[in-house]
mmCIF file of N, CA and C in Angstrom:
data_model
loop_
_atom_site.group_PDB
_atom_site.id
_atom_site.type_symbol
_atom_site.label_atom_id
_atom_site.label_comp_id
_atom_site.label_asym_id
_atom_site.label_seq_id
_atom_site.Cartn_x
_atom_site.Cartn_y
_atom_site.Cartn_z
ATOM 1 N N MET L 28 -7.493 15.997 48.021
ATOM 2 C CA MET L 28 -7.148 16.967 46.348
ATOM 3 C C MET L 28 -5.567 16.746 46.522
ATOM 4 N N LYS L 29 -4.893 16.515 47.648
ATOM 5 C CA LYS L 29 -3.427 16.222 47.386
ATOM 6 C C LYS L 29 -3.204 15.014 46.589
ATOM 7 N N LYS L 30 -3.979 13.980 46.859
ATOM 8 C CA LYS L 30 -3.968 12.700 45.923
ATOM 9 C C LYS L 30 -4.707 12.919 44.448
ATOM 10 N N LEU L 31 -5.400 13.880 44.291
ATOM 11 C CA LEU L 31 -5.734 14.335 42.936
ATOM 12 C C LEU L 31 -4.463 14.818 42.521
ATOM 13 N N VAL L 32 -3.684 15.835 42.919
ATOM 14 C CA VAL L 32 -2.742 16.492 42.171
ATOM 15 C C VAL L 32 -1.947 15.291 41.778
ATOM 16 N N PHE L 33 -1.412 14.970 42.366
ATOM 17 C CA PHE L 33 -0.572 13.546 42.558
ATOM 18 C C PHE L 33 -0.892 12.380 41.145
ATOM 19 N N ALA L 34 -2.391 12.164 41.326
ATOM 20 C CA ALA L 34 -2.899 11.637 40.337
ATOM 21 C C ALA L 34 -2.503 11.971 38.780
ATOM 22 N N VAL L 35 -3.160 13.251 38.533
ATOM 23 C CA VAL L 35 -2.998 14.219 37.429
ATOM 24 C C VAL L 35 -1.529 14.363 37.039
ATOM 25 N N ALA L 36 -0.440 14.396 38.019
ATOM 26 C CA ALA L 36 0.827 14.847 37.593
ATOM 27 C C ALA L 36 1.525 13.461 37.086
ATOM 28 N N PHE L 37 0.885 12.404 38.086
ATOM 29 C CA PHE L 37 1.438 11.101 37.338
ATOM 30 C C PHE L 37 0.877 10.819 35.704
ATOM 31 N N ILE L 38 -0.173 10.776 35.681
ATOM 32 C CA ILE L 38 -0.823 10.862 34.436
ATOM 33 C C ILE L 38 -0.340 11.479 33.057
ATOM 34 N N PHE L 39 0.233 12.847 34.006
ATOM 35 C CA PHE L 39 1.003 13.834 32.806
ATOM 36 C C PHE L 39 2.404 13.133 32.680
ATOM 37 N N ALA L 40 2.678 12.762 33.497
ATOM 38 C CA ALA L 40 4.509 12.107 33.223
ATOM 39 C C ALA L 40 4.240 10.541 32.575
ATOM 40 N N CYS L 41 3.107 10.013 32.763
ATOM 41 C CA CYS L 41 3.068 8.875 31.908
ATOM 42 C C CYS L 41 3.065 8.836 30.608
ATOM 43 N N THR L 42 2.094 10.038 30.161
ATOM 44 C CA THR L 42 2.186 10.554 28.781
ATOM 45 C C THR L 42 3.167 11.015 28.340
ATOM 46 N N LEU L 43 3.703 12.187 28.817
ATOM 47 C CA LEU L 43 4.533 12.577 28.390
ATOM 48 C C LEU L 43 6.380 11.705 27.925
ATOM 49 N N SER L 44 5.956 10.274 28.748
ATOM 50 C CA SER L 44 7.164 9.571 28.776
ATOM 51 C C SER L 44 6.683 8.706 27.663
ATOM 52 N N PHE L 45 5.429 8.403 27.467
ATOM 53 C CA PHE L 45 5.114 7.746 26.165
ATOM 54 C C PHE L 45 5.124 8.447 24.884
ATOM 55 N N ALA L 46 4.925 9.444 25.263
ATOM 56 C CA ALA L 46 5.510 10.392 23.773
ATOM 57 C C ALA L 46 6.581 10.538 23.420
ATOM 58 N N GLN L 47 7.610 10.441 24.226
ATOM 59 C CA GLN L 47 8.928 10.362 23.956
ATOM 60 C C GLN L 47 9.200 9.067 23.228
ATOM 61 N N ASP L 48 8.438 8.053 23.472
ATOM 62 C CA ASP L 48 8.895 6.744 23.055
ATOM 63 C C ASP L 48 8.586 6.718 21.668
ATOM 64 N N LYS L 49 7.618 7.509 21.088
ATOM 65 C CA LYS L 49 7.212 7.477 19.267
ATOM 66 C C LYS L 49 8.278 7.749 18.522
ATOM 67 N N PRO L 50 8.618 6.771 17.610
ATOM 68 C CA PRO L 50 9.621 7.438 16.681
ATOM 69 C C PRO L 50 9.274 8.650 15.722
ATOM 70 N N SER L 51 10.029 9.014 15.046
ATOM 71 C CA SER L 51 9.957 10.250 14.296
ATOM 72 C C SER L 51 9.549 9.372 13.185
ATOM 73 N N LYS L 52 8.789 10.178 11.957
ATOM 74 C CA LYS L 52 8.723 9.681 10.773
ATOM 75 C C LYS L 52 9.850 9.978 9.940
ATOM 76 N N ALA L 53 10.535 10.737 10.134
ATOM 77 C CA ALA L 53 11.858 10.583 9.192
ATOM 78 C C ALA L 53 12.684 9.705 9.709
ATOM 79 N N ASP L 54 12.778 8.938 10.881
ATOM 80 C CA ASP L 54 13.311 7.721 11.055
ATOM 81 C C ASP L 54 12.598 6.499 10.541
ATOM 82 N N VAL L 55 11.544 6.455 10.404
ATOM 83 C CA VAL L 55 10.652 5.453 9.968
ATOM 84 C C VAL L 55 10.635 5.350 8.644
ATOM 85 N N MET L 56 10.808 6.565 7.803
ATOM 86 C CA MET L 56 10.863 6.674 6.098
ATOM 87 C C MET L 56 11.813 6.224 5.940
ATOM 88 N N LYS L 57 13.230 6.272 6.753
ATOM 89 C CA LYS L 57 14.382 5.960 6.385
ATOM 90 C C LYS L 57 14.430 4.656 6.481
ATOM 91 N N VAL L 58 13.849 3.784 7.696
ATOM 92 C CA VAL L 58 13.902 2.384 7.943
ATOM 93 C C VAL L 58 13.174 1.712 6.750
ATOM 94 N N ILE L 59 11.885 2.422 6.082
ATOM 95 C CA ILE L 59 11.085 1.864 5.041
ATOM 96 C C ILE L 59 12.284 2.104 3.553
ATOM 97 N N GLU L 60 12.571 2.806 3.571
ATOM 98 C CA GLU L 60 13.786 3.074 2.531
ATOM 99 C C GLU L 60 14.884 1.948 2.058
ATOM 100 N N ARG L 61 15.444 2.280 3.286
ATOM 101 C CA ARG L 61 16.853 1.336 3.802
ATOM 102 C C ARG L 61 16.177 -0.177 3.586
ATOM 103 N N SER L 62 15.345 -0.501 3.905
ATOM 104 C CA SER L 62 14.594 -2.170 3.841
ATOM 105 C C SER L 62 14.642 -2.631 2.539
ATOM 106 N N GLY L 63 14.887 -1.793 1.649
ATOM 107 C CA GLY L 63 14.419 -2.442 0.577
ATOM 108 C C GLY L 63 13.110 -2.633 -0.464
ATOM 109 N N ALA L 64 12.439 -1.888 0.699
ATOM 110 C CA ALA L 64 10.806 -1.787 -0.038
ATOM 111 C C ALA L 64 10.752 -1.312 -1.407
ATOM 112 N N GLN L 65 11.587 -0.249 -1.792
ATOM 113 C CA GLN L 65 11.264 0.411 -2.977
ATOM 114 C C GLN L 65 11.595 -0.783 -4.202
ATOM 115 N N GLY L 66 12.764 -1.604 -3.768
ATOM 116 C CA GLY L 66 13.290 -2.416 -4.800
ATOM 117 C C GLY L 66 12.049 -3.273 -5.255
ATOM 118 N N GLN L 67 11.370 -3.806 -4.230
ATOM 119 C CA GLN L 67 10.108 -4.561 -4.371
ATOM 120 C C GLN L 67 8.937 -3.867 -5.086
ATOM 121 N N MET L 68 8.954 -2.803 -4.852
ATOM 122 C CA MET L 68 7.704 -2.236 -5.744
ATOM 123 C C MET L 68 8.401 -1.941 -6.996
ATOM 124 N N ASN L 69 9.667 -1.563 -7.272
ATOM 125 C CA ASN L 69 10.206 -1.286 -8.609
ATOM 126 C C ASN L 69 9.889 -2.788 -9.339
ATOM 127 N N ALA L 70 10.042 -4.121 -8.542
ATOM 128 C CA ALA L 70 9.854 -5.390 -9.411
ATOM 129 C C ALA L 70 8.226 -5.328 -10.107
ATOM 130 N N ALA L 71 7.305 -5.135 -8.830
ATOM 131 C CA ALA L 71 6.085 -4.707 -9.301
ATOM 132 C C ALA L 71 5.840 -3.842 -10.284
ATOM 133 N N LYS L 72 6.298 -2.781 -10.236
ATOM 134 C CA LYS L 72 6.126 -1.726 -11.654
ATOM 135 C C LYS L 72 6.558 -2.104 -12.702
ATOM 136 N N LYS L 73 7.926 -2.948 -12.670
ATOM 137 C CA LYS L 73 8.022 -3.507 -14.374
ATOM 138 C C LYS L 73 7.180 -4.635 -14.880
ATOM 139 N N GLN L 74 6.856 -5.407 -13.639
ATOM 140 C CA GLN L 74 5.453 -6.318 -14.104
ATOM 141 C C GLN L 74 4.454 -5.859 -14.751
ATOM 142 N N ILE L 75 3.974 -4.865 -14.102
ATOM 143 C CA ILE L 75 2.592 -3.794 -14.536
ATOM 144 C C ILE L 75 2.767 -3.236 -15.568
ATOM 145 N N LEU L 76 3.904 -2.463 -15.839
ATOM 146 C CA LEU L 76 4.399 -1.557 -16.839
ATOM 147 C C LEU L 76 4.167 -2.416 -18.220
ATOM 148 N N GLY L 77 4.599 -3.860 -18.135
ATOM 149 C CA GLY L 77 4.882 -4.793 -19.493
ATOM 150 C C GLY L 77 3.428 -4.968 -19.756
ATOM 151 N N MET L 78 2.191 -4.319 -18.897
ATOM 152 C CA MET L 78 0.845 -4.935 -19.153
ATOM 153 C C MET L 78 0.037 -3.631 -20.052
ATOM 154 N N ILE L 79 0.560 -2.470 -19.476
ATOM 155 C CA ILE L 79 0.294 -0.880 -20.032
ATOM 156 C C ILE L 79 0.903 -0.642 -21.659
ATOM 157 N N PRO L 80 -0.172 -0.325 -22.615
ATOM 158 C CA PRO L 80 0.411 0.278 -23.730
ATOM 159 C C PRO L 80 1.574 1.201 -23.804
ATOM 160 N N SER L 81 2.360 1.061 -24.621
ATOM 161 C CA SER L 81 3.601 2.072 -24.278
ATOM 162 C C SER L 81 3.276 3.699 -24.278
ATOM 163 N N ASP L 82 2.233 4.142 -25.209
ATOM 164 C CA ASP L 82 1.656 5.589 -25.436
ATOM 165 C C ASP L 82 1.218 5.771 -23.635
ATOM 166 N N LYS L 83 1.225 4.822 -23.000
ATOM 167 C CA LYS L 83 0.242 5.454 -21.644
ATOM 168 C C LYS L 83 0.818 5.201 -20.514
ATOM 169 N N GLN L 84 2.291 4.780 -20.880
ATOM 170 C CA GLN L 84 3.351 4.498 -19.268
ATOM 171 C C GLN L 84 3.805 5.394 -18.761
ATOM 172 N N ALA L 85 3.914 6.549 -19.523
ATOM 173 C CA ALA L 85 4.393 7.686 -18.799
ATOM 174 C C ALA L 85 3.510 8.219 -17.537
ATOM 175 N N ALA L 86 1.936 8.423 -18.505
ATOM 176 C CA ALA L 86 1.064 8.895 -17.317
ATOM 177 C C ALA L 86 0.611 7.538 -16.165
ATOM 178 N N PHE L 87 0.859 6.440 -16.529
ATOM 179 C CA PHE L 87 0.683 5.231 -15.625
ATOM 180 C C PHE L 87 1.834 5.785 -14.302
ATOM 181 N N LEU L 88 2.901 5.718 -14.671
ATOM 182 C CA LEU L 88 4.357 5.761 -13.870
ATOM 183 C C LEU L 88 3.989 7.000 -13.360
ATOM 184 N N ILE L 89 3.371 7.920 -13.438
ATOM 185 C CA ILE L 89 3.069 8.844 -12.577
ATOM 186 C C ILE L 89 1.897 9.042 -11.488
ATOM 187 N N GLU L 90 0.814 7.975 -11.945
ATOM 188 C CA GLU L 90 -0.089 8.088 -11.009
ATOM 189 C C GLU L 90 0.597 6.788 -9.953
ATOM 190 N N PHE L 91 1.088 5.459 -10.557
ATOM 191 C CA PHE L 91 1.674 4.584 -9.990
ATOM 192 C C PHE L 91 2.367 4.991 -8.151
ATOM 193 N N ASP L 92 3.332 5.892 -8.788
ATOM 194 C CA ASP L 92 4.429 6.640 -7.934
ATOM 195 C C ASP L 92 3.690 7.504 -7.023
ATOM 196 N N ALA L 93 2.307 8.320 -7.194
ATOM 197 C CA ALA L 93 1.724 8.978 -6.423
ATOM 198 C C ALA L 93 1.043 7.999 -5.535
ATOM 199 N N ILE L 94 0.413 6.551 -5.561
ATOM 200 C CA ILE L 94 -0.147 5.846 -5.087
ATOM 201 C C ILE L 94 0.843 5.208 -4.094
ATOM 202 N N ILE L 95 2.249 5.137 -4.705
ATOM 203 C CA ILE L 95 2.990 4.023 -4.004
ATOM 204 C C ILE L 95 3.705 5.283 -2.394
ATOM 205 N N ALA L 96 3.610 6.814 -3.113
ATOM 206 C CA ALA L 96 3.943 7.720 -2.315
ATOM 207 C C ALA L 96 2.953 7.925 -0.696
ATOM 208 N N LYS L 97 1.717 7.336 -1.159
ATOM 209 C CA LYS L 97 0.408 7.801 -0.066
ATOM 210 C C LYS L 97 0.765 6.320 0.596
ATOM 211 N N SER L 98 0.948 4.951 -0.171
ATOM 212 C CA SER L 98 0.939 4.057 0.654
ATOM 213 C C SER L 98 2.561 3.659 1.504
ATOM 214 N N GLN L 99 3.561 4.510 1.637
ATOM 215 C CA GLN L 99 4.794 4.722 2.252
ATOM 216 C C GLN L 99 4.174 5.697 3.778
ATOM 217 N N ASP L 100 3.138 6.431 3.277
ATOM 218 C CA ASP L 100 3.006 7.520 4.182
ATOM 219 C C ASP L 100 2.457 6.527 5.329
ATOM 220 N N LYS L 101 1.189 5.885 4.711
ATOM 221 C CA LYS L 101 0.283 4.932 5.331
ATOM 222 C C LYS L 101 1.418 3.819 6.255
ATOM 223 N N THR L 102 2.172 3.279 5.240
ATOM 224 C CA THR L 102 3.117 2.518 6.029
ATOM 225 C C THR L 102 3.648 2.859 7.225
ATOM 226 N N ALA L 103 4.261 4.137 7.408
ATOM 227 C CA ALA L 103 5.112 4.937 8.221
ATOM 228 C C ALA L 103 3.839 4.980 9.546
ATOM 229 N N GLU L 104 2.602 5.101 9.257
ATOM 230 C CA GLU L 104 1.868 5.758 10.364
ATOM 231 C C GLU L 104 2.060 4.021 10.977
ATOM 232 N N VAL L 105 1.913 2.998 10.449
ATOM 233 C CA VAL L 105 1.529 1.929 11.205
ATOM 234 C C VAL L 105 2.943 1.480 11.967
ATOM 235 N N TYR L 106 4.236 1.715 11.198
ATOM 236 C CA TYR L 106 5.597 1.622 11.897
ATOM 237 C C TYR L 106 5.167 2.695 13.179
ATOM 238 N N MET L 107 5.247 3.731 12.531
ATOM 239 C CA MET L 107 5.064 4.641 14.473
ATOM 240 C C MET L 107 3.754 4.014 15.302
ATOM 241 N N GLU L 108 3.208 3.412 15.006
ATOM 242 C CA GLU L 108 2.172 3.351 16.357
ATOM 243 C C GLU L 108 2.640 1.632 16.718
ATOM 244 N N GLU L 109 2.999 0.895 15.848
ATOM 245 C CA GLU L 109 3.834 -0.853 16.587
ATOM 246 C C GLU L 109 5.032 -0.703 16.818
ATOM 247 N N TYR L 110 6.226 0.468 16.523
ATOM 248 C CA TYR L 110 7.243 0.310 17.119
ATOM 249 C C TYR L 110 7.717 1.208 18.023
ATOM 250 N N THR L 111 8.636 1.047 18.773
ATOM 251 C CA THR L 111 9.107 2.255 19.431
ATOM 252 C C THR L 111 10.090 2.886 18.912
ATOM 253 N N LYS L 112 10.698 4.169 19.716
ATOM 254 C CA LYS L 112 11.774 4.742 19.124
ATOM 255 C C LYS L 112 13.186 3.998 18.889
ATOM 256 N N ASP L 113 13.428 3.163 20.123
ATOM 257 C CA ASP L 113 14.448 2.544 20.113
ATOM 258 C C ASP L 113 14.413 1.552 19.253
ATOM 259 N N ASP L 114 12.991 0.464 18.395
ATOM 260 C CA ASP L 114 12.878 -0.425 17.899
ATOM 261 C C ASP L 114 13.584 0.258 16.498
ATOM 262 N N ILE L 115 13.221 1.250 16.134
ATOM 263 C CA ILE L 115 13.166 1.880 14.687
ATOM 264 C C ILE L 115 14.758 2.320 14.704
ATOM 265 N N LYS L 116 15.453 2.581 15.779
ATOM 266 C CA LYS L 116 16.746 3.090 15.774
ATOM 267 C C LYS L 116 17.504 1.411 15.503
ATOM 268 N N ALA L 117 16.836 0.511 16.230
ATOM 269 C CA ALA L 117 17.639 -0.977 15.938
ATOM 270 C C ALA L 117 17.481 -1.415 14.417
ATOM 271 N N MET L 118 16.225 -1.186 14.009
ATOM 272 C CA MET L 118 16.246 -1.412 12.176
ATOM 273 C C MET L 118 16.949 -0.725 11.637
ATOM 274 N N LEU L 119 17.185 0.536 11.863
ATOM 275 C CA LEU L 119 18.144 1.806 11.105
ATOM 276 C C LEU L 119 19.597 0.936 10.967
ATOM 277 N N ALA L 120 20.023 0.723 12.424
ATOM 278 C CA ALA L 120 21.167 0.220 12.480
ATOM 279 C C ALA L 120 21.519 -1.560 12.097
ATOM 280 N N PHE L 121 20.724 -2.214 11.804
ATOM 281 C CA PHE L 121 20.533 -3.269 11.089
ATOM 282 C C PHE L 121 20.561 -2.822 9.544
ATOM 283 N N TYR L 122 19.800 -2.046 8.999
ATOM 284 C CA TYR L 122 19.992 -1.855 7.676
ATOM 285 C C TYR L 122 21.433 -1.215 7.626
ATOM 286 N N GLU L 123 22.036 -0.794 8.158
ATOM 287 C CA GLU L 123 23.200 -0.086 7.781
ATOM 288 C C GLU L 123 24.405 -0.965 7.894
ATOM 289 N N SER L 124 24.077 -2.422 8.565
ATOM 290 C CA SER L 124 25.101 -3.505 8.521
ATOM 291 C C SER L 124 25.250 -3.605 7.150
ATOM 292 N N PRO L 125 26.429 -4.734 7.116
ATOM 293 C CA PRO L 125 26.716 -5.016 5.632
ATOM 294 C C PRO L 125 25.199 -5.965 5.553
ATOM 295 N N VAL L 126 24.792 -7.203 6.054
ATOM 296 C CA VAL L 126 23.961 -7.610 5.787
ATOM 297 C C VAL L 126 22.596 -6.960 5.441
ATOM 298 N N GLY L 127 22.296 -6.075 6.174
ATOM 299 C CA GLY L 127 21.209 -5.138 6.312
ATOM 300 C C GLY L 127 21.326 -4.515 4.762
ATOM 301 N N LYS L 128 22.262 -4.120 4.686
ATOM 302 C CA LYS L 128 22.434 -3.202 2.984
ATOM 303 C C LYS L 128 22.489 -4.928 2.030
ATOM 304 N N LYS L 129 22.708 -5.825 2.178
ATOM 305 C CA LYS L 129 22.680 -6.660 1.150
ATOM 306 C C LYS L 129 21.281 -7.114 0.960
ATOM 307 N N MET L 130 20.626 -6.805 1.901
ATOM 308 C CA MET L 130 18.907 -7.445 1.689
ATOM 309 C C MET L 130 18.324 -6.430 1.270
ATOM 310 N N ALA L 131 18.656 -5.158 1.683
ATOM 311 C CA ALA L 131 18.072 -4.067 0.717
ATOM 312 C C ALA L 131 18.505 -4.151 -0.886
ATOM 313 N N GLU L 132 19.887 -4.386 -1.410
ATOM 314 C CA GLU L 132 20.248 -4.426 -2.500
ATOM 315 C C GLU L 132 19.296 -5.400 -3.435
ATOM 316 N N LYS L 133 19.244 -6.654 -2.781
ATOM 317 C CA LYS L 133 18.953 -7.726 -3.310
ATOM 318 C C LYS L 133 17.027 -7.777 -3.141
ATOM 319 N N SER L 134 16.693 -6.628 -2.605
ATOM 320 C CA SER L 134 15.191 -7.074 -2.855
ATOM 321 C C SER L 134 14.475 -6.774 -3.901
ATOM 322 N N GLU L 135 14.885 -5.871 -4.861
ATOM 323 C CA GLU L 135 14.434 -6.734 -6.370
ATOM 324 C C GLU L 135 14.125 -7.746 -6.395
ATOM 325 N N LYS L 136 15.505 -8.269 -6.666
ATOM 326 C CA LYS L 136 15.758 -9.155 -7.436
ATOM 327 C C LYS L 136 15.000 -10.555 -6.561
ATOM 328 N N ILE L 137 14.919 -10.578 -5.203
ATOM 329 C CA ILE L 137 14.136 -11.669 -4.829
ATOM 330 C C ILE L 137 12.854 -11.232 -4.869
ATOM 331 N N ALA L 138 12.230 -10.484 -4.859
ATOM 332 C CA ALA L 138 10.741 -9.918 -5.226
ATOM 333 C C ALA L 138 10.346 -10.642 -6.688
ATOM 334 N N GLU L 139 11.371 -10.307 -7.764
ATOM 335 C CA GLU L 139 11.044 -10.708 -9.207
ATOM 336 C C GLU L 139 11.162 -12.263 -9.066
ATOM 337 N N LYS L 140 12.053 -12.918 -8.067
ATOM 338 C CA LYS L 140 12.097 -14.088 -8.096
ATOM 339 C C LYS L 140 11.047 -15.250 -7.564
ATOM 340 N N SER L 141 10.658 -14.529 -6.551
ATOM 341 C CA SER L 141 9.330 -14.543 -5.596
ATOM 342 C C SER L 141 7.997 -14.597 -6.353
ATOM 343 N N GLN L 142 7.498 -13.546 -7.450
ATOM 344 C CA GLN L 142 6.776 -13.430 -8.100
ATOM 345 C C GLN L 142 6.650 -14.599 -9.219
ATOM 346 N N GLU L 143 7.957 -14.994 -9.452
ATOM 347 C CA GLU L 143 8.535 -15.878 -10.633
ATOM 348 C C GLU L 143 7.890 -17.614 -10.125
ATOM 349 N N ALA L 144 8.243 -17.557 -8.982
ATOM 350 C CA ALA L 144 8.051 -19.005 -8.182
ATOM 351 C C ALA L 144 6.485 -19.125 -8.005
ATOM 352 N N MET L 145 5.704 -17.808 -7.688
ATOM 353 C CA MET L 145 4.414 -17.883 -7.564
ATOM 354 C C MET L 145 3.619 -18.124 -8.550
ATOM 355 N N MET L 146 3.886 -17.604 -9.396
ATOM 356 C CA MET L 146 3.057 -17.825 -11.029
ATOM 357 C C MET L 146 3.082 -19.222 -11.341
ATOM 358 N N GLU L 147 4.554 -20.077 -10.811
ATOM 359 C CA GLU L 147 4.624 -21.766 -11.060
ATOM 360 C C GLU L 147 3.722 -22.198 -10.611
ATOM 361 N N ILE L 148 3.466 -21.712 -9.258
ATOM 362 C CA ILE L 148 2.269 -22.564 -8.734
ATOM 363 C C ILE L 148 0.955 -21.940 -8.569
ATOM 364 N N GLN L 149 0.719 -21.182 -9.369
ATOM 365 C CA GLN L 149 -0.711 -20.160 -9.209
ATOM 366 C C GLN L 149 -1.508 -21.229 -9.914
ATOM 367 N N GLY L 150 -1.518 -22.072 -10.978
ATOM 368 C CA GLY L 150 -2.192 -22.874 -11.606
ATOM 369 C C GLY L 150 -2.434 -24.054 -10.409
ATOM 370 N N GLU L 151 -1.695 -24.389 -10.031
ATOM 371 C CA GLU L 151 -1.993 -25.485 -8.885
ATOM 372 C C GLU L 151 -2.924 -24.843 -7.777
ATOM 373 N N LEU L 152 -2.490 -24.094 -7.271
ATOM 374 C CA LEU L 152 -3.273 -23.304 -6.316
ATOM 375 C C LEU L 152 -5.155 -22.894 -6.719
ATOM 376 N N GLN L 153 -5.127 -22.587 -7.941
ATOM 377 C CA GLN L 153 -6.117 -22.090 -8.402
ATOM 378 C C GLN L 153 -7.288 -23.676 -8.493
ATOM 379 N N THR L 154 -6.375 -24.655 -9.002
ATOM 380 C CA THR L 154 -7.027 -25.955 -9.078
ATOM 381 C C THR L 154 -7.700 -26.114 -7.656
ATOM 382 N N MET L 155 -6.630 -26.183 -7.046
ATOM 383 C CA MET L 155 -7.032 -26.751 -5.671
ATOM 384 C C MET L 155 -8.010 -25.863 -4.925
ATOM 385 N N MET L 156 -8.240 -24.456 -5.212
ATOM 386 C CA MET L 156 -9.090 -23.622 -4.586
ATOM 387 C C MET L 156 -10.767 -24.155 -5.211
ATOM 388 N N MET L 157 -10.411 -24.321 -6.334
ATOM 389 C CA MET L 157 -11.653 -24.402 -6.993
ATOM 390 C C MET L 157 -12.056 -25.979 -6.393
ATOM 391 N N LYS L 158 -11.791 -26.792 -6.440
ATOM 392 C CA LYS L 158 -12.040 -28.044 -5.897
ATOM 393 C C LYS L 158 -12.638 -28.058 -4.420
ATOM 394 N N TYR L 159 -12.439 -26.860 -3.484
ATOM 395 C CA TYR L 159 -13.241 -26.654 -2.460
ATOM 396 C C TYR L 159 -13.993 -25.745 -2.514
ATOM 397 N N ILE L 160 -14.266 -24.766 -3.484
ATOM 398 C CA ILE L 160 -15.240 -23.583 -3.651
ATOM 399 C C ILE L 160 -16.743 -24.672 -4.417
ATOM 400 N N GLN L 161 -16.159 -25.570 -5.360
ATOM 401 C CA GLN L 161 -17.106 -26.101 -6.134
ATOM 402 C C GLN L 161 -17.709 -27.120 -5.756
ATOM 403 N N GLN L 162 -17.285 -27.748 -4.108
ATOM 404 C CA GLN L 162 -17.876 -28.742 -3.204
ATOM 405 C C GLN L 162 -19.293 -28.364 -2.530
#
């Protein structure tokens, strides 16, 4: 009986220490915000918005922003599963550093330039894929 009590106490203590290791959603959302992910989404939004008729853009933006909010919630859940509280604190410290801030500030421009670079090789990639698909 004594061993059972100790085993239950040990399991409870392990569970409690594991729960304390989980990062808060608020801290995770700060990491996502400070990482510049919003800049990348803005770049994508601009690109898509150019394809939407102007009379439908306002409605599109409302729906787009709602979907992005859901996406950020799902991303936060993944971060909370994969990273410890200490990991998230370290990420926050990085994004508060000068180079972390610079990364966040430049994320939209980097995303735009990356998209442009991908557009340049997209034809080449499609040709290569068709070569293998049609064989």
